[in-house]
XYZ file of C-alpha atoms in Angstrom:
118
model
C -2.915 -7.564 -16.636
C -2.720 -6.565 -13.004
C -0.828 -3.663 -11.518
C -0.058 -3.906 -7.812
C 1.020 -0.982 -5.665
C 2.253 -1.558 -2.137
C 2.312 1.071 0.570
C 2.506 1.397 4.317
C 6.110 0.484 4.964
C 8.436 2.577 7.053
C 10.724 2.753 10.049
C 9.210 1.463 13.276
C 10.501 0.495 16.687
C 10.519 -3.089 17.828
C 7.195 -4.007 19.376
C 5.241 -1.691 17.122
C 2.762 -2.492 14.366
C 2.345 -1.730 10.710
C -0.375 -2.326 8.166
C 0.813 -2.771 4.624
C -1.543 -2.228 1.708
C -1.541 -3.747 -1.759
C -3.840 -1.955 -4.174
C -4.765 -3.879 -7.293
C -5.715 -2.314 -10.618
C -8.670 -4.630 -11.092
C -11.342 -6.386 -9.112
C -9.586 -8.665 -6.660
C -12.462 -11.106 -6.801
C -11.247 -11.859 -10.334
C -7.725 -12.568 -9.075
C -7.409 -16.105 -7.821
C -4.928 -15.338 -5.062
C -2.840 -12.487 -3.704
C 0.161 -13.070 -1.489
C 2.672 -11.146 0.525
C 6.326 -12.082 0.274
C 9.333 -10.527 1.910
C 13.037 -10.431 1.187
C 15.649 -9.401 3.690
C 19.135 -8.319 2.593
C 21.231 -11.323 1.667
C 18.327 -13.728 2.071
C 15.943 -15.471 -0.256
C 12.468 -14.197 -0.805
C 9.985 -15.973 1.431
C 6.232 -16.279 1.520
C 4.496 -14.504 4.375
C 0.822 -15.148 3.678
C -1.725 -15.497 0.902
C -5.441 -15.039 0.465
C -7.718 -16.361 -2.256
C -10.559 -14.552 -3.934
C -13.018 -16.318 -1.650
C -11.100 -15.462 1.486
C -9.129 -18.595 2.244
C -5.876 -17.691 3.941
C -2.548 -19.409 4.256
C 0.434 -18.437 6.387
C 3.994 -19.632 6.358
C 4.598 -21.567 9.553
C 7.120 -19.039 10.836
C 4.660 -16.177 10.225
C 1.695 -17.525 12.164
C 0.614 -15.392 15.085
C 1.928 -11.894 14.319
C 0.849 -11.520 10.687
C -2.715 -11.138 9.474
C -3.744 -10.951 5.826
C -7.106 -9.512 4.858
C -8.830 -7.919 1.891
C -11.314 -5.181 1.062
C -13.218 -5.944 -2.118
C -14.626 -2.428 -2.345
C -11.125 -0.963 -2.417
C -9.516 -3.812 -4.391
C -6.896 -3.899 -1.680
C -5.202 -6.624 0.299
C -3.645 -5.806 3.651
C -0.927 -7.308 5.784
C -1.093 -6.420 9.455
C 2.166 -7.008 11.300
C 2.140 -6.837 15.079
C 4.913 -7.062 17.679
C 7.487 -6.175 15.053
C 10.989 -7.533 15.505
C 14.272 -6.367 13.948
C 14.331 -9.607 11.964
C 11.148 -8.493 10.210
C 13.227 -5.872 8.413
C 12.794 -6.581 4.716
C 11.275 -5.422 1.487
C 7.687 -6.629 1.382
C 6.104 -7.452 -1.954
C 2.619 -8.378 -2.957
C 1.997 -10.760 -5.803
C -1.061 -11.852 -7.728
C -1.904 -15.170 -9.290
C -4.541 -14.966 -11.990
C -4.509 -18.658 -12.760
C -6.000 -21.452 -10.727
C -2.619 -23.179 -10.559
C 0.920 -22.076 -11.136
C 3.148 -19.360 -9.832
C 2.353 -15.769 -8.978
C 2.520 -13.920 -12.256
C 2.238 -10.266 -11.253
C 4.350 -8.444 -8.687
C 4.405 -5.051 -7.083
C 7.453 -2.880 -6.608
C 7.704 -3.534 -2.891
C 7.602 -1.469 0.281
C 10.437 -1.343 2.785
C 9.897 -2.198 6.436
C 12.709 -1.373 8.830
C 12.448 -2.301 12.487
C 14.822 -0.695 14.939
C 15.775 -2.356 18.210
């Protein structure tokens, strides 16, 4: 079992930055991968970035450049830094954990809302 709690969302002006946090209830080194997804109103959920327990990162092509995923083993937390925010980044951001080597993400957080004003 893994509980995930996201935080750090809010209302920010275009051009600003945010750092989202995803706190896991267990040692993230024991979790094969943690990812950030986002879902904007009326749109499908999309992958933003993922990081494995050994630090390998992957970004969706459209997210490369302004998004940075990182982790802090001591705090069992994964972060998503978002720079140069745009109104189209407005979405609910979710973190997800995959405890298996293969397969889908099997644990999800409740999400944190990011709203970017123009």
